[in-house]
Coordinates of C-alpha atoms in Angstrom, one line a residue:
Chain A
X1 CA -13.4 18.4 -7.6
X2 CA -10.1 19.4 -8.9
X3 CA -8.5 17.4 -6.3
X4 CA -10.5 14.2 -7.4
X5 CA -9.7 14.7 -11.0
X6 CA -6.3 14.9 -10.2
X7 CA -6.0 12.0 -7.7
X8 CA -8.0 9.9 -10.6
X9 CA -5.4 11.3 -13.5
X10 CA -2.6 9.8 -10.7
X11 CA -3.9 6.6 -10.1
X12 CA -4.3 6.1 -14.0
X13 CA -1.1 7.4 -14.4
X14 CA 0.6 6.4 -11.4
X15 CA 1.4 2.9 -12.0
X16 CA 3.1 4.3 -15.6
X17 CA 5.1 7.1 -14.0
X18 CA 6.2 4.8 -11.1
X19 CA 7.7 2.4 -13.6
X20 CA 9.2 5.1 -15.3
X21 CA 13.3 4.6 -15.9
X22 CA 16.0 6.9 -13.7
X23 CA 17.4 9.8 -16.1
X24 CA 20.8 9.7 -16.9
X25 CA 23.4 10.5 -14.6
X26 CA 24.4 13.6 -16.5
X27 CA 20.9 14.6 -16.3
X28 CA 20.3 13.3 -12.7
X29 CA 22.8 16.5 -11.9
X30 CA 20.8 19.0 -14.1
X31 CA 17.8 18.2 -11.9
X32 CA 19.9 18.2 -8.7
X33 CA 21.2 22.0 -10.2
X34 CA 17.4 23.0 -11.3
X35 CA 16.2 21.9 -7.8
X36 CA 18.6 24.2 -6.0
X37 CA 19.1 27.2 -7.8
X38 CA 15.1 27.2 -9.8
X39 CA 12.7 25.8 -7.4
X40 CA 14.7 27.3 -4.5
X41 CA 14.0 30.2 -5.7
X42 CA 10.5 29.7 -4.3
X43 CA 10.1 26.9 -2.4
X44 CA 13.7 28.0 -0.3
X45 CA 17.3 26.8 -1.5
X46 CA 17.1 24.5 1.5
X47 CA 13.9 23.5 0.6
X48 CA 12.2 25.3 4.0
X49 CA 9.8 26.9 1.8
X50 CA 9.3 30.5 1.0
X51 CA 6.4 31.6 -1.3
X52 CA 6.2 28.2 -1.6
X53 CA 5.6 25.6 1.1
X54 CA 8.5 24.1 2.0
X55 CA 9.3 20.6 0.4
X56 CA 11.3 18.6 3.2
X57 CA 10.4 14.9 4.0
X58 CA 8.3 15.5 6.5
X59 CA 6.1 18.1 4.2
X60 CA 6.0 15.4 1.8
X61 CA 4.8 12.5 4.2
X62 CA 2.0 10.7 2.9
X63 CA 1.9 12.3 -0.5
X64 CA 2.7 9.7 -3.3
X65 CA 5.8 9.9 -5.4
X66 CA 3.2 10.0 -8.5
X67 CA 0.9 12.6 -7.5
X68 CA 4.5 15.0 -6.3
X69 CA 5.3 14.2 -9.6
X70 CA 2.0 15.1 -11.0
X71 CA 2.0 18.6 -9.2
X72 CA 5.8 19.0 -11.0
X73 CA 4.4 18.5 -14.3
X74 CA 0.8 20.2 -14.3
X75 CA 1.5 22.8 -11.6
X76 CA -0.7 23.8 -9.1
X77 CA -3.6 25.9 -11.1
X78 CA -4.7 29.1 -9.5
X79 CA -1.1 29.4 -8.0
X80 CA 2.5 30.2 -9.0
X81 CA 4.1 27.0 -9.1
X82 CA 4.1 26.5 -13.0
X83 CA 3.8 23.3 -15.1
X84 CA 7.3 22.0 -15.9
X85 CA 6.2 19.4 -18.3
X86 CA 7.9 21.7 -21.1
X87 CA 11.3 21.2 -18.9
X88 CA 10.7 18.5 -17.6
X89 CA 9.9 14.4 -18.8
X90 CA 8.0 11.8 -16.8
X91 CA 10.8 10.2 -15.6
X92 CA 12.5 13.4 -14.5
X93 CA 9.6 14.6 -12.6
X94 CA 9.1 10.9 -10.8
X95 CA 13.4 11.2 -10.2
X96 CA 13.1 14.5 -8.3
X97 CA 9.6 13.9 -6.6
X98 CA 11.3 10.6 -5.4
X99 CA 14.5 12.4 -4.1
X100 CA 12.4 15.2 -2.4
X101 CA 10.4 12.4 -0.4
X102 CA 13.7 10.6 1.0
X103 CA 15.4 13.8 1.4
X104 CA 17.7 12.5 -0.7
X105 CA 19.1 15.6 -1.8
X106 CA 22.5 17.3 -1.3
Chain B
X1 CA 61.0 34.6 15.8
X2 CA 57.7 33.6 13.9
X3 CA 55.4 35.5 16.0
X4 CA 58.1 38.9 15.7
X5 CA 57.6 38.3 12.0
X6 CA 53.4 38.0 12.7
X7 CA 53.3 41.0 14.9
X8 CA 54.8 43.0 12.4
X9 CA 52.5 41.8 9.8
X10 CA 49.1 42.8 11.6
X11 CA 51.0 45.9 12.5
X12 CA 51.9 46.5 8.6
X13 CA 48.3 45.7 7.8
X14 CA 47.0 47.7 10.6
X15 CA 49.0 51.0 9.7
X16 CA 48.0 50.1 5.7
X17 CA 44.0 50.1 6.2
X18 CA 43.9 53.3 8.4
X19 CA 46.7 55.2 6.3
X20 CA 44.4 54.8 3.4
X21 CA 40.9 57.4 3.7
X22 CA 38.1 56.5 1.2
X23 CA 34.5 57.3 0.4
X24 CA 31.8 54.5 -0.2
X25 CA 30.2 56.4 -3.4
X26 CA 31.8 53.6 -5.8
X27 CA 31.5 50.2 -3.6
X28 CA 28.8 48.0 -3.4
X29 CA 28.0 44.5 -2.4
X30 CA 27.1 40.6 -4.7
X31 CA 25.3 38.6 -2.9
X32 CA 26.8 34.9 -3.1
X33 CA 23.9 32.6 -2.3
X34 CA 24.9 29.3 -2.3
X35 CA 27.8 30.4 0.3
X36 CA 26.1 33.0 2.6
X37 CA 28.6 35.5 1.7
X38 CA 28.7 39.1 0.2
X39 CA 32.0 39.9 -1.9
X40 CA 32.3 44.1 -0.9
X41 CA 32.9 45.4 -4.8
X42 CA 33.9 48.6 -6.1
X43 CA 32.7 50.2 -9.7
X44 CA 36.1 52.8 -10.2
X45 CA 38.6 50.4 -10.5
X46 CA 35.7 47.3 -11.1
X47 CA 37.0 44.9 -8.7
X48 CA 36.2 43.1 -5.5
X49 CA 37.8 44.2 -2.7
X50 CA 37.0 41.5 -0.2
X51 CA 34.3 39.0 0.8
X52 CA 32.6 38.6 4.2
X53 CA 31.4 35.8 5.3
X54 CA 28.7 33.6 7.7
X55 CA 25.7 35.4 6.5
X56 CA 23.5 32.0 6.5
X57 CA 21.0 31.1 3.9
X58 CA 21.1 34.0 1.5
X59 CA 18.9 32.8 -1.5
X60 CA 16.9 35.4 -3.0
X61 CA 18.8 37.9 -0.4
X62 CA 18.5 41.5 -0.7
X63 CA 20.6 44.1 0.9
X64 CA 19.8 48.6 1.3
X65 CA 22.2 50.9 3.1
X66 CA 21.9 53.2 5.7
X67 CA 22.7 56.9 4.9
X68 CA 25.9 57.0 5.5
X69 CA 26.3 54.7 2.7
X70 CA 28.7 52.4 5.1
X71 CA 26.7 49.9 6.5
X72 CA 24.7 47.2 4.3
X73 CA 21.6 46.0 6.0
X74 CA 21.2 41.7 4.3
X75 CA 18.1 40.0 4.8
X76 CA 18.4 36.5 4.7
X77 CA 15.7 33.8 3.7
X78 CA 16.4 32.2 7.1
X79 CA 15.3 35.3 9.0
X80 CA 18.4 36.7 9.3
X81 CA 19.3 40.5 9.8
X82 CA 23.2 41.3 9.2
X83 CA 24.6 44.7 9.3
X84 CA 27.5 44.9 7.5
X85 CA 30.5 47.5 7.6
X86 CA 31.9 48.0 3.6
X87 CA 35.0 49.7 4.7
X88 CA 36.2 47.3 7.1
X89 CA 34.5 44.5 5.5
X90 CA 33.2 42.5 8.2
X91 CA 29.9 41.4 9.7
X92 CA 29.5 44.0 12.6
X93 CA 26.0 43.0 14.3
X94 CA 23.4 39.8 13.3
X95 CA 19.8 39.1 14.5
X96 CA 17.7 36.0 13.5
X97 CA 14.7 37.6 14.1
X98 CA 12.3 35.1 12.1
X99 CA 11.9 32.1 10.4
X100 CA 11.7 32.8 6.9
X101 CA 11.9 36.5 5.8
X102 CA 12.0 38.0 2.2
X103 CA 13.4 41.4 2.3
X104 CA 13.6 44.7 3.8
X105 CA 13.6 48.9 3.6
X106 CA 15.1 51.3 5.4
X107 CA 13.4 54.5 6.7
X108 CA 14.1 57.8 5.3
X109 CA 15.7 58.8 8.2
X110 CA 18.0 56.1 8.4
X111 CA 16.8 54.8 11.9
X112 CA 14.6 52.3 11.3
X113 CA 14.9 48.5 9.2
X114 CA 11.9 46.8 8.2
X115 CA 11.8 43.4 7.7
X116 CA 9.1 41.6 5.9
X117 CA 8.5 37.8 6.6
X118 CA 6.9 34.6 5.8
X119 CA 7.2 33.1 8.8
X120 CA 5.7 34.5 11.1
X121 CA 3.8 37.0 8.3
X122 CA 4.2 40.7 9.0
X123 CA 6.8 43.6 9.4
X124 CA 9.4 43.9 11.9
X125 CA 10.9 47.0 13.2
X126 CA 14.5 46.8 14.0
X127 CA 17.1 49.9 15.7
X128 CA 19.1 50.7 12.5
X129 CA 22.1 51.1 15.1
X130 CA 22.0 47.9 17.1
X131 CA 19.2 46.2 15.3
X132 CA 17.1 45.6 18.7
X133 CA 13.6 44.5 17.9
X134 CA 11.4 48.0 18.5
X135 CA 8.0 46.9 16.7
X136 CA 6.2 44.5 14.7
X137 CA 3.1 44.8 12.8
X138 CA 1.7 41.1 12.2
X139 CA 0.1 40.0 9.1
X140 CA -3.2 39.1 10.5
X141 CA -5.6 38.9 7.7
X142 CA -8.4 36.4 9.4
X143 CA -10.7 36.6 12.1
X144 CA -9.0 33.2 13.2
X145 CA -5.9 34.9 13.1
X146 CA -4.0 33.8 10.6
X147 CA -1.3 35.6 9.5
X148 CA 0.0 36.3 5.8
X149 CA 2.8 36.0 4.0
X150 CA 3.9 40.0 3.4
X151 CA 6.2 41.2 -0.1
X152 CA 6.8 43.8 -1.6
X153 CA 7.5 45.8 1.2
X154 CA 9.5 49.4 0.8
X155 CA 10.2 52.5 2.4
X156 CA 7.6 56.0 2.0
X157 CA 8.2 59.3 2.6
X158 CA 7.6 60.7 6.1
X159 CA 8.8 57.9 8.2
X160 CA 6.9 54.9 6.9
X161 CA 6.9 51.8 4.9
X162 CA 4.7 50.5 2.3
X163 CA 3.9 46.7 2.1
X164 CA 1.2 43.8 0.6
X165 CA -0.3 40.7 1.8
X166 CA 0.3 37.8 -0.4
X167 CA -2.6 35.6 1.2
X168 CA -4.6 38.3 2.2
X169 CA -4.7 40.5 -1.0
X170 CA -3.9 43.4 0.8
X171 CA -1.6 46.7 1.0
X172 CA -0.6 48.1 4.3
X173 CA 0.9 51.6 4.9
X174 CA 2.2 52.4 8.3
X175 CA 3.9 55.8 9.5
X176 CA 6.1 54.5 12.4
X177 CA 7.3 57.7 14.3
X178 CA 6.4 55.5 17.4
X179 CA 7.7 52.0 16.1
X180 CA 5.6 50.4 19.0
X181 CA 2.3 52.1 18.1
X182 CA 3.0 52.6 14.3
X183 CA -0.3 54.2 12.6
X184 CA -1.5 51.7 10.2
X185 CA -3.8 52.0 7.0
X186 CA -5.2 49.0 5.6
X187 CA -6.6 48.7 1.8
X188 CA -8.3 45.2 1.8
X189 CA -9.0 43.3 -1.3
X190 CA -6.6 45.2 -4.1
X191 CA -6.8 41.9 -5.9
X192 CA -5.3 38.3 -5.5
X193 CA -1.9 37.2 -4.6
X194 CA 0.1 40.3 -4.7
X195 CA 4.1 38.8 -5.0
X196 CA 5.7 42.4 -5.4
X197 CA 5.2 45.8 -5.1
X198 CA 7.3 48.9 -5.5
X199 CA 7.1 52.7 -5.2
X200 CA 7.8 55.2 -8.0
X201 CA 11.0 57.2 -7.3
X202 CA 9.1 60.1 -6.1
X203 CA 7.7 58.0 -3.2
X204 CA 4.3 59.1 -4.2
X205 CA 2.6 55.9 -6.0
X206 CA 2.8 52.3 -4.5
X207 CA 2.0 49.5 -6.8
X208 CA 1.8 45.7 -6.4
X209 CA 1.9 43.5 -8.8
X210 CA -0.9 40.6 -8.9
X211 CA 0.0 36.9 -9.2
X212 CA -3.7 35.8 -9.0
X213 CA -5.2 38.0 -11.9
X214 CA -4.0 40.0 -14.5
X215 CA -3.8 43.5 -13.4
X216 CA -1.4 46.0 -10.5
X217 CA -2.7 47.4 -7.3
X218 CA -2.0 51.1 -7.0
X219 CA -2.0 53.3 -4.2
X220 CA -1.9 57.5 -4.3
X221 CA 0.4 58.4 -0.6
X222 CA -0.6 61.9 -1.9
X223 CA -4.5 60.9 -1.6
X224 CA -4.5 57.9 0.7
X225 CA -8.6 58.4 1.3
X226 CA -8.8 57.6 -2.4
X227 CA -7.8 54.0 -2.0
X228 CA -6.5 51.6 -4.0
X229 CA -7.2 51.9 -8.0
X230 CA -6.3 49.1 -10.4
X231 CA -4.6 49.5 -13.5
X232 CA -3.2 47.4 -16.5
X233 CA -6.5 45.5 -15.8
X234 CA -6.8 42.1 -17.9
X235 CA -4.1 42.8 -19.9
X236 CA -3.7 39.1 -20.6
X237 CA -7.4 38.7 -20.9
X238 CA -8.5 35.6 -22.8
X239 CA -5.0 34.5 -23.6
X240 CA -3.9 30.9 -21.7
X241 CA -0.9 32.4 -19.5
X242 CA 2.9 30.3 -20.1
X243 CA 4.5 28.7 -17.4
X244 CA 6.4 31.2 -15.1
X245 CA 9.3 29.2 -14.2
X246 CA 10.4 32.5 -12.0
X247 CA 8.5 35.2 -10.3
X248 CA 9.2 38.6 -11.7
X249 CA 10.0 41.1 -9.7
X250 CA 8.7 44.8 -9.9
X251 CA 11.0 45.5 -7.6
X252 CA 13.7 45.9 -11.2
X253 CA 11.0 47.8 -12.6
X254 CA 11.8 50.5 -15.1
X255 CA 10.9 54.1 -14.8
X256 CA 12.1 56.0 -18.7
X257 CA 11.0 59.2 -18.5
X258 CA 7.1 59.4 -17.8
X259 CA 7.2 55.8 -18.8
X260 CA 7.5 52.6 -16.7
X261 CA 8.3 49.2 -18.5
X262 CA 7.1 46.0 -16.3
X263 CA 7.4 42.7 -16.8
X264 CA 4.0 41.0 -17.6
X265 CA 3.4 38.0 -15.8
X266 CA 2.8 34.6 -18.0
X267 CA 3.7 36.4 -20.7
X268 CA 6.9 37.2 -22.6
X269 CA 6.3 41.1 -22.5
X270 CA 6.9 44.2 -20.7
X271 CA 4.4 46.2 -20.8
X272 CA 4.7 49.8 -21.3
X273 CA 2.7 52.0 -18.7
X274 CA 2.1 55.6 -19.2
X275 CA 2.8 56.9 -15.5
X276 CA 0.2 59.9 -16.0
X277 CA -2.7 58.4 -17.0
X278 CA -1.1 54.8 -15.5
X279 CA -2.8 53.2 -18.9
X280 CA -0.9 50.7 -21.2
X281 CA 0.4 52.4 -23.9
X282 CA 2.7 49.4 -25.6
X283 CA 3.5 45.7 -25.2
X284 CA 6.9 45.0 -26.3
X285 CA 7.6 41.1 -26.8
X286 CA 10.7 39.8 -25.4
X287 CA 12.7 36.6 -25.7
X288 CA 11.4 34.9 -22.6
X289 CA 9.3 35.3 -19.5
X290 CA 11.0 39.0 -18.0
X291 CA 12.1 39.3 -14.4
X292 CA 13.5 42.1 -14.3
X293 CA 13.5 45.4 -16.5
X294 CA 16.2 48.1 -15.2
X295 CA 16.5 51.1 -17.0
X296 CA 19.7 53.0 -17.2
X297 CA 19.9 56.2 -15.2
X298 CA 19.5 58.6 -18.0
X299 CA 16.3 56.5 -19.0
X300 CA 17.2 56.0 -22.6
X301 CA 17.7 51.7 -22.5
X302 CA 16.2 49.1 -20.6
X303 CA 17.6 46.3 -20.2
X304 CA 16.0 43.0 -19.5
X305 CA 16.5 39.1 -18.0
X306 CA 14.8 36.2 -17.8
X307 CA 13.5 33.2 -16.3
X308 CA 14.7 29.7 -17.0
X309 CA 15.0 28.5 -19.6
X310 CA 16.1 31.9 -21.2
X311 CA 18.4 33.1 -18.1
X312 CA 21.4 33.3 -20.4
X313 CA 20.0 36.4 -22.9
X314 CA 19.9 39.7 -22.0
X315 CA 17.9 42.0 -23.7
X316 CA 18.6 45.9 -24.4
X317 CA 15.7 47.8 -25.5
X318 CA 15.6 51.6 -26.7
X319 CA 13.2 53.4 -24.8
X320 CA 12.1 56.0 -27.4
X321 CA 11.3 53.8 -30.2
X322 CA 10.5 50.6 -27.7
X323 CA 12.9 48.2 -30.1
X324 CA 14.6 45.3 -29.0
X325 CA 18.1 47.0 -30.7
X326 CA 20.5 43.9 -28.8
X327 CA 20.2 40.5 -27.8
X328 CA 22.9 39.3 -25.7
X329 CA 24.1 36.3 -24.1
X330 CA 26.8 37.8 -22.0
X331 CA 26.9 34.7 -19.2
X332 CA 25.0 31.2 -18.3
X333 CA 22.0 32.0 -15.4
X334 CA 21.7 36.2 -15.4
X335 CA 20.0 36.6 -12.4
X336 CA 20.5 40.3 -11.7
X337 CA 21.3 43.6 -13.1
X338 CA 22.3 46.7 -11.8
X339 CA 23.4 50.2 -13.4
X340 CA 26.3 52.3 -11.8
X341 CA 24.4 55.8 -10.5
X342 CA 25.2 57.6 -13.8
X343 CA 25.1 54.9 -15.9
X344 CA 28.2 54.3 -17.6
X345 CA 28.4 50.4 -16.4
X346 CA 26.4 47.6 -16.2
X347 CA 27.0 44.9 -13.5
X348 CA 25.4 41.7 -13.9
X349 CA 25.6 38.1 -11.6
X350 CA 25.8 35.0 -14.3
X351 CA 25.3 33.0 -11.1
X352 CA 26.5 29.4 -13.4
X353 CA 29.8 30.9 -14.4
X354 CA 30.9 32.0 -11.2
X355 CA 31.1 35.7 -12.0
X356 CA 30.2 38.7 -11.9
X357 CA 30.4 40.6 -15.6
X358 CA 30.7 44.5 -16.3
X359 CA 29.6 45.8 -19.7
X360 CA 29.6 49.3 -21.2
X361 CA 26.2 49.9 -21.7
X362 CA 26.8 51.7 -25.1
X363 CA 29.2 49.8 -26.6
X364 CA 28.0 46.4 -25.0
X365 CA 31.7 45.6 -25.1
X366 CA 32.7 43.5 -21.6
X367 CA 34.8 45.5 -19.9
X368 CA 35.7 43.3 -16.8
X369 CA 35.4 39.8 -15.3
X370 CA 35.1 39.1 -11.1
X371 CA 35.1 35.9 -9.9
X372 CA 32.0 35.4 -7.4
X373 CA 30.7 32.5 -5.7
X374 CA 27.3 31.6 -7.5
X375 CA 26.5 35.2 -7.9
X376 CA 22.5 36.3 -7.3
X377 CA 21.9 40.5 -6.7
X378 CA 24.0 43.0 -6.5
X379 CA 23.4 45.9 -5.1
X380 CA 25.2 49.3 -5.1
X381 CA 25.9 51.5 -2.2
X382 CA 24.2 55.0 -4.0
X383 CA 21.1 52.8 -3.3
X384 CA 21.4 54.5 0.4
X385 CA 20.5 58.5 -1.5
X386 CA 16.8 56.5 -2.8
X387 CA 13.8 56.4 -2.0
X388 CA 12.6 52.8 -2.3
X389 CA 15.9 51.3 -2.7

């Protein structure tokens, strides 16, 4: 039930975060930063997952960039990975989830 | 002519390290995370005396020390084991020995390392003198045989280890004086998602800390028959948790006289447990969500850090009237504290300026600056005299 509100909620607001702008450079390295050093912290700083699952390309295959970016904003209810949405805007969240998928990450 | 002048250096250096005698009560290690290296620190003179290096993927490391308060044992996120020597400051043995591991304990005895993983879930035991593999106690938690995640895993009295099972909701207690055929006691369903435990500094009471619900597991060693009680239960009730942008840890917990101070979860608290009756005696609010609440060795202040987006403030609070008395913002990113054995300095990481910071806890004046390699937990060597450390 959750998971079909939430796909519903991401393909409402899928085609909206999708066209969402890139951040700014500036900020494009305070994601980069928060991705190591914050969400390493759980999900490994190499991204090979630790209390987390781990968040290579190949975790990520066949989960849209929009509902990544969903689960960056909302969190995952009933587990630790928090809502960022305070942190973090649309177009951040859509930036990084995009990144994670092509491994596009230093 | 060159390699004269090169023997005679090693031979310099050679005669100048075993000319000069020296105990390990004032050295410790910083873990540097980004680099996979450990910069070997001492607390008289507060400076770093050297770094070693190839340690592998050390985020969220954590390091304890054999008896002789030498030898560092580092777990690694990758799996990794490393023993390493403080006085010669090099990396003297290695084992990856899993995939994805989270931390480790020592035995009382000084024999035996425990290492608790993620990948595969469960305890190994490891020879604290060559680190061969001499046990391991899987996680398995379903009848399919799954196997869960284990945290919060230190050292008890009597030989053993105390650990919980994130997945399962469990606590394990095993007494290994046969590593192979350890004697294991499980407590099933102490509540859901235990990410941390810890054991009071007696070794007597074993508590984890519950991610899924509001409330700590605790187990009596003195009365293990008695099973697991919960306490602090609901003490978020009704309230919509905040975003925890960090997992506590209760391994930092505080222990002030009969009073332990731990950092509530989705909330920007500690919470104030009386260690008799283990009932909530005082919420104390606090600038952010807490991660981890260290008290100084003579139990007077606690002091206090955060998760993002409040990792630059530190927070001091006075035990017997439970104040916030200073609010500090001594470097960007705190991520860990640590108190000198009697107290007299504080060491923290500010992992984004690159260093490590020393403050006198009573003035809260800086009293020196070392220069670490994004800087995560320190950890020093009169660890190795504790139980649970």
């Amino acid at each position: 039930m959750a998971r079909t509100a939430a796909l519903a909620i991401a393909l409402v607001l899928g085609p909206a975060l999708a066209a969402a702008a890139e951040p700014p450079a500036a900020r494009q390295a305070e994601l980069l930063h928060l991705l190591e050093q914050d969400c390493g912290s759980c999900h490994g700083l190499t991204r090979k997952g630790g209390l987390g699952p781990p968040l290579l390309p190949a975790d990520l295959d066949g989960k849209d960039v929009a509902i990544i970016a969903l689960v960056i904003l909302e969190g995952v209810h009933g587990t630790p990975m928090p809502p960022w949405k305070s942190e973090l805007s649309d177009e951040d969240a859509v930036w990084l989830a995009a990144r994670l998928k092509q491994g596009d990450v230093p | 002519m060159r390699a004269l002048l090169l023997v005679l250096a090693v031979l310099l250096s050679w005669a100048a390290s075993a000319g000069e005698l020296r105990g390990t009560g004032d050295l410790g290690v910083v873990v540097e995370r980004a680099t996979g290296s450990l910069l070997v620190v001492e607390t008289t003179g507060r400076t770093a005396l050297g770094r070693v290096e190839g340690l592998g993927d050390l985020s969220h490391a954590s390091v304890v020390f054999g008896r002789d308060g030498r030898h560092a044992y580092v777990f690694g996120r990758d799996g990794a084991l490393s023993k390493v020597d403080l006085l010669e400051q090099r990396l003297t043995r290695r084992v990856v020995q899993a995939g994805n591991a989270i931390g480790g304990a020592i035995s009382d005895d000084g024999r035996l390392i425990a290492v608790s993983n993620y990948e595969p879930g469960g305890v190994r035991l490891f020879d604290a003198g060559t680190l061969q593999q001499v046990g391991d106690v899987p996680a398995r938690w379903a009848d399919d045989g799954r196997l869960s995640k284990t945290v919060g895993l230190v050292d008890i009295p009597g030989r053993g280890f105390a650990w919980s099972l994130y997945d399962a909701g469990e606590i394990w207690v095993g007494r290994f004086d046969d590593p192979a055929r350890p004697a294991l006691r499980r407590y099933p369903n102490v509540g859901r998602l235990p990410y941390d435990g810890n054991i009071t500094a007696d070794g007597r009471f074993y508590l984890a800390g519950l991610f899924g619900e509001d409330g700590v597991a605790l187990v009596d060693l003195w009365d293990p028959d008695a099973g697991p009680r919960r306490i602090l239960d609901g003490y978020g009730r009704g309230e919509e948790p905040l975003p925890v942008f960090k997992m506590p840890h209760l391994g930092g917990w505080a222990a002030a006289g009969d009073e332990l101070f731990l950092p509530a979860v989705g909330r920007h608290e500690l919470l104030v447990v009386d260690r008799r009756r283990w009932a909530e005696v005082a919420r104390i609010p606090v600038a952010g969500q807490p991660v981890f609440a260290v008290a100084r060795p003579d139990g007077r202040q606690v002091w206090v850090n955060f998760a993002h987006p409040t990792n630059g403030v530190v927070q001091v609070i006075d035990v017997p009237s439970r104040a916030v008395i200073a609010t500090l913002e001594p470097g960007r990113a705190v991520l860990h504290m640590e108190f000198t054995p009697r107290g007299e300095q504080l060491w923290l990481s500010a992992r984004d300026d690159d260093a490590v910071i020393v403050l006198d806890p009573w003035s809260l004046a800086r009293i020196a600056t070392i220069p670490a390699h994004k800087p995560s937990g320190i950890f020093l060597a009169a660890r190795a005299n504790r139980i649970g450390q």
